[in-house]
């Protein structure tokens, strides 16, 4: 039993994961580039997450690059059987830390093998294709060619499940004609609700929606309404932001990121927080 069980579980691929997980991006150095100042502290966050019951970790080999995957392997390998590590591919980092597309068959294939090696895995449980048509948000356009390459790597047995990230509803539907889409990872939080309809349509299909920037990302959410509700509930604003996501829809899996054990502990305590209807109405106004 874990306190996280208060938020329940949801099917991701063919595994049940607790709905409060952990996003590893904040463990890399500043700007998600290079190593962290204190690698031992980063490993301690990962171990604390598992001790608290987290069994869903989101990562990528382009965090660092390679840094978060290496930290995960150092801290947690051999992995507990119930741990689901989700990675993402289709981007690479420039020498200046910029985020660039990496879409050729060679780059996609290399990315899968790099993830396997750095995470010390024989097969990747879930790989998200991260669209880079526009690095900042979903943009329409065909993803068929790179997705066909990933489907081939899945058929080779290197990947169990494929998901999508930074995509439009149309791209999700197009991909579903090629393979079962295991999850969708787009930006979504209390203040950024452009995917409301997609969250609901995926819920109707039993597909997890995994919001990135659940706390607002590099500039965590700030709002008087959020602070007011947090005060009223005796919780912190970040806990309210997470509890709101968990209450938003049963298919929503939260992966808040942090580099600190104190913030991790605070965030995971949101599993037991219930937001009453009146406070939900106040929070609904934040999205504007
Ligand atoms: N698919 C994509 O394109 C994509 C893009 C971005 C992220 N992601 C994934 O989504 C995960 C979550 O996103 P994220 O980590 O970027 O953003 P996030 O979870 O929304 O927020 C992380 C930020 O909030 C701070 N924070 C965390 N807990 C806090 C607390 N209790 N009180 C105050 N501040 C707190 C963190 O700083 P501290 O370190 O100081 O706690 C960090 O600055 C990532 O880790 C990554 O795995 C995916």
XYZ file of C-alpha atoms and ligand atoms in Angstrom:
336
model
C 0.000 0.000 0.000
C 1.099 3.543 -0.756
C -0.505 6.868 0.056
C -0.537 7.390 -3.714
C -3.257 4.734 -3.961
C -5.716 7.424 -2.835
C -5.535 8.725 -6.421
C -6.022 5.283 -7.957
C -4.333 3.673 -10.936
C -4.853 3.701 -14.702
C -3.862 1.362 -17.525
C -0.803 2.529 -19.468
C -0.038 0.105 -22.283
C -0.572 -3.218 -20.552
C 0.450 -2.100 -17.058
C -1.461 -0.358 -14.267
C 0.380 2.696 -12.965
C -0.380 4.966 -10.030
C -1.862 8.225 -11.285
C 0.778 10.322 -9.577
C 4.122 9.654 -11.211
C 7.332 11.579 -11.661
C 8.872 13.545 -14.546
C 12.665 13.390 -14.569
C 13.457 16.397 -16.767
C 14.290 18.704 -13.840
C 17.131 16.385 -12.798
C 19.444 17.545 -15.603
C 21.526 20.701 -15.345
C 20.287 24.238 -15.898
C 18.263 24.535 -19.122
C 17.923 20.709 -19.137
C 21.485 20.744 -20.462
C 24.475 19.031 -18.925
C 24.717 17.307 -15.559
C 23.087 18.551 -12.350
C 25.193 20.391 -9.769
C 24.643 17.532 -7.316
C 24.117 14.138 -9.017
C 23.779 12.376 -5.637
C 20.866 14.666 -4.760
C 19.253 13.882 -8.132
C 19.565 10.157 -7.488
C 18.064 10.681 -4.015
C 14.958 12.268 -5.581
C 14.500 9.216 -7.831
C 14.891 6.786 -4.936
C 12.485 8.816 -2.773
C 9.915 8.738 -5.579
C 10.001 4.948 -5.731
C 9.970 4.618 -1.944
C 6.784 6.709 -1.901
C 5.154 4.350 -4.417
C 5.757 6.072 -7.761
C 5.773 3.442 -10.510
C 5.631 5.694 -13.587
C 8.661 7.799 -14.537
C 8.816 10.032 -17.592
C 12.193 10.736 -19.168
C 14.069 11.220 -22.424
C 17.567 10.741 -23.702
C 17.497 14.360 -24.897
C 17.377 15.597 -21.278
C 21.015 16.471 -20.662
C 21.357 14.857 -23.247
C 21.594 11.351 -21.760
C 21.839 12.738 -18.206
C 18.435 11.852 -16.766
C 18.455 8.362 -18.276
C 21.901 7.714 -16.822
C 20.792 9.006 -13.404
C 17.711 6.771 -13.523
C 19.827 3.706 -14.299
C 22.411 4.585 -11.636
C 19.779 5.197 -8.960
C 17.183 2.546 -9.726
C 18.602 -0.322 -11.819
C 17.791 -3.219 -11.434
C 14.283 -1.825 -11.647
C 11.316 -3.035 -9.602
C 9.003 -5.129 -11.793
C 6.129 -2.680 -11.500
C 8.109 0.386 -12.656
C 7.088 1.788 -16.041
C 9.675 4.091 -17.605
C 8.329 6.165 -20.493
C 10.796 7.841 -22.807
C 10.465 10.074 -25.837
C 12.398 10.480 -29.054
C 12.562 12.569 -32.244
C 14.589 15.506 -30.901
C 18.256 16.157 -30.272
C 20.231 18.911 -28.607
C 22.483 21.365 -30.393
C 25.907 22.233 -28.984
C 24.297 25.367 -27.493
C 21.497 23.396 -25.819
C 18.915 24.160 -28.535
C 16.145 21.623 -29.230
C 16.314 20.286 -32.787
C 14.302 17.680 -34.709
C 15.873 14.228 -35.142
C 13.480 12.493 -37.484
C 15.474 10.506 -39.995
C 15.191 6.690 -39.809
C 18.850 6.580 -38.681
C 18.290 9.145 -35.909
C 15.111 7.480 -34.663
C 16.760 4.053 -34.658
C 19.836 5.398 -32.880
C 17.618 7.127 -30.305
C 15.867 3.865 -29.456
C 19.182 2.063 -29.038
C 20.643 4.957 -27.002
C 17.627 4.883 -24.660
C 17.928 1.104 -24.262
C 21.637 1.359 -23.462
C 21.451 4.351 -21.125
C 18.426 2.999 -19.248
C 19.939 -0.527 -19.192
C 16.802 -2.064 -20.663
C 16.256 -4.816 -23.262
C 12.949 -3.327 -24.361
C 11.429 0.132 -23.904
C 7.980 -0.096 -22.268
C 6.572 3.098 -23.836
C 8.188 5.435 -26.369
C 6.513 8.747 -27.155
C 7.113 10.287 -30.536
C 7.707 13.978 -29.701
C 6.598 16.063 -32.655
C 9.033 18.859 -33.463
C 6.999 20.429 -36.294
C 6.836 23.327 -33.832
C 8.940 22.900 -30.717
C 6.625 25.112 -28.651
C 3.292 23.436 -29.326
C 1.276 21.095 -31.537
C 1.288 21.950 -35.256
C -0.605 20.183 -38.033
C 1.398 18.176 -40.552
C 1.965 14.559 -41.476
C 3.907 12.415 -39.007
C 3.428 9.269 -41.058
C 7.027 8.728 -42.207
C 8.735 8.842 -38.770
C 5.847 6.975 -37.119
C 6.251 4.176 -39.684
C 9.912 3.903 -38.640
C 8.871 3.638 -34.981
C 6.232 1.028 -35.810
C 9.019 -0.986 -37.473
C 11.205 -0.732 -34.359
C 8.206 -1.856 -32.303
C 7.755 -4.877 -34.582
C 11.436 -5.722 -33.997
C 10.585 -6.036 -30.283
C 12.565 -2.996 -29.115
C 9.456 -1.051 -28.017
C 6.306 -2.417 -26.331
C 3.995 0.581 -26.752
C 4.028 3.785 -28.767
C 2.653 7.129 -27.657
C 2.613 10.659 -29.009
C 3.704 14.021 -27.644
C 3.083 17.619 -28.696
C 0.431 16.549 -31.190
C -2.976 17.615 -32.465
C -6.190 15.580 -32.206
C -5.966 14.943 -35.953
C -2.438 13.544 -35.625
C -3.644 11.250 -32.827
C -6.444 9.931 -35.065
C -4.035 9.488 -37.998
C -1.563 7.573 -35.816
C -4.356 5.325 -34.535
C -4.782 4.080 -38.089
C -1.135 2.903 -37.936
C -0.866 1.422 -34.405
C -2.644 1.515 -31.027
C -1.670 4.810 -29.373
C -0.763 4.022 -25.746
C -0.773 7.592 -24.400
C -0.669 11.252 -25.374
C 1.646 13.778 -23.706
C 0.854 17.427 -24.370
C 1.092 20.633 -22.374
C -1.915 20.964 -20.065
C -2.547 22.404 -16.624
C -4.980 24.590 -14.694
C -4.057 27.646 -16.758
C -3.484 25.935 -20.119
C -6.553 23.936 -21.078
C -6.481 23.888 -24.877
C -6.645 20.080 -24.847
C -9.896 19.758 -22.865
C -11.683 18.035 -25.757
C -8.723 15.721 -26.443
C -8.542 14.711 -22.764
C -12.222 13.718 -22.913
C -12.003 11.853 -26.208
C -8.985 9.864 -25.004
C -10.795 9.103 -21.725
C -13.692 7.659 -23.721
C -11.185 5.341 -25.437
C -9.363 4.348 -22.218
C -6.146 6.071 -23.313
C -4.040 7.968 -20.761
C -3.432 11.680 -21.223
C -0.168 12.690 -19.540
C 0.140 16.474 -19.241
C 3.580 17.990 -19.371
C 4.201 21.198 -17.409
C 1.487 20.064 -14.925
C 2.704 22.727 -12.503
C 3.363 25.308 -15.208
C 6.862 24.104 -16.133
C 9.839 26.431 -15.852
C 7.662 29.167 -14.335
C 5.375 27.339 -11.894
C 1.721 28.470 -11.840
C 0.968 31.642 -9.943
C -2.544 32.919 -9.406
C -4.505 34.582 -6.633
C -7.384 32.141 -7.187
C -5.038 29.170 -6.834
C -3.500 30.588 -3.667
C -6.918 31.333 -2.222
C -8.148 27.777 -2.798
C -4.893 26.376 -1.393
C -5.350 28.439 1.794
C -8.966 27.321 2.081
C -7.989 23.636 1.772
C -4.895 23.853 3.976
C -2.752 22.755 1.026
C -0.064 24.342 -1.144
C -0.814 25.816 -4.598
C 1.210 23.059 -6.304
C -0.782 20.389 -4.444
C -4.021 21.997 -5.570
C -2.775 22.175 -9.175
C -1.994 18.439 -9.084
C -5.197 17.442 -7.288
C -7.138 19.441 -9.892
C -5.518 17.404 -12.673
C -6.263 14.133 -10.912
C -9.887 15.168 -10.467
C -10.185 16.477 -14.029
C -10.429 13.033 -15.628
C -9.637 9.422 -14.619
C -7.293 8.973 -17.625
C -5.068 11.826 -16.500
C -1.645 10.680 -15.268
C 0.394 13.393 -13.520
C 4.183 13.519 -13.876
C 5.236 16.606 -11.882
C 8.939 17.332 -12.126
C 11.211 18.441 -9.333
C 14.853 18.329 -8.365
C 14.080 18.387 -4.647
C 12.944 15.661 -2.249
C 10.984 18.268 -0.253
C 8.989 19.319 -3.338
C 8.550 15.676 -4.351
C 7.072 14.855 -0.940
C 4.804 17.897 -1.124
C 3.654 16.994 -4.642
C 2.942 13.342 -3.915
C 0.785 14.326 -0.918
C -1.667 15.764 -3.470
C -2.874 12.188 -4.088
C -5.096 12.461 -1.015
C -6.391 15.989 -1.613
C -10.039 16.358 -2.618
C -11.140 19.677 -4.142
C -14.792 20.462 -3.375
C -17.130 21.650 -6.161
C -17.131 25.309 -5.058
C -13.333 25.470 -5.164
C -13.295 23.712 -8.568
C -15.497 26.490 -9.915
C -13.003 29.077 -8.646
C -10.100 27.191 -10.239
C -11.990 26.927 -13.548
C -11.740 30.705 -13.868
C -7.926 30.579 -13.997
C -7.854 29.364 -17.600
C -9.758 32.520 -18.583
N 6.785 15.989 -24.027
C 7.320 17.168 -23.828
O 7.520 17.940 -24.764
C 7.689 17.582 -22.450
C 8.020 18.918 -22.195
C 8.316 19.279 -20.894
C 8.275 18.345 -19.877
N 7.970 17.041 -20.146
C 7.883 16.032 -19.059
O 6.915 16.486 -18.133
C 7.487 16.476 -16.825
C 6.861 17.559 -15.987
O 7.138 18.824 -16.525
P 8.229 19.816 -15.914
O 9.067 19.111 -14.920
O 8.894 20.470 -17.041
O 7.332 20.938 -15.265
P 6.334 20.962 -13.992
O 6.216 19.619 -13.381
O 5.125 21.670 -14.413
O 7.111 21.967 -13.018
C 8.427 21.790 -12.643
C 8.869 23.079 -11.989
O 8.104 23.285 -10.806
C 8.971 23.348 -9.679
N 8.304 22.642 -8.590
C 7.999 21.320 -8.525
N 7.355 21.035 -7.384
C 7.247 22.201 -6.707
C 6.678 22.551 -5.463
N 6.088 21.638 -4.690
N 6.740 23.849 -5.066
C 7.333 24.786 -5.859
N 7.891 24.515 -7.050
C 7.841 23.221 -7.476
C 10.253 22.699 -10.103
O 11.336 23.253 -9.409
P 12.173 22.388 -8.314
O 13.088 21.495 -9.081
O 12.889 23.448 -7.537
O 11.173 21.642 -7.495
C 10.306 23.072 -11.573
O 10.809 24.375 -11.738
C 8.983 16.679 -17.088
O 9.745 16.336 -15.968
C 9.184 15.840 -18.306
O 9.357 14.478 -17.942
C 7.654 16.665 -21.414
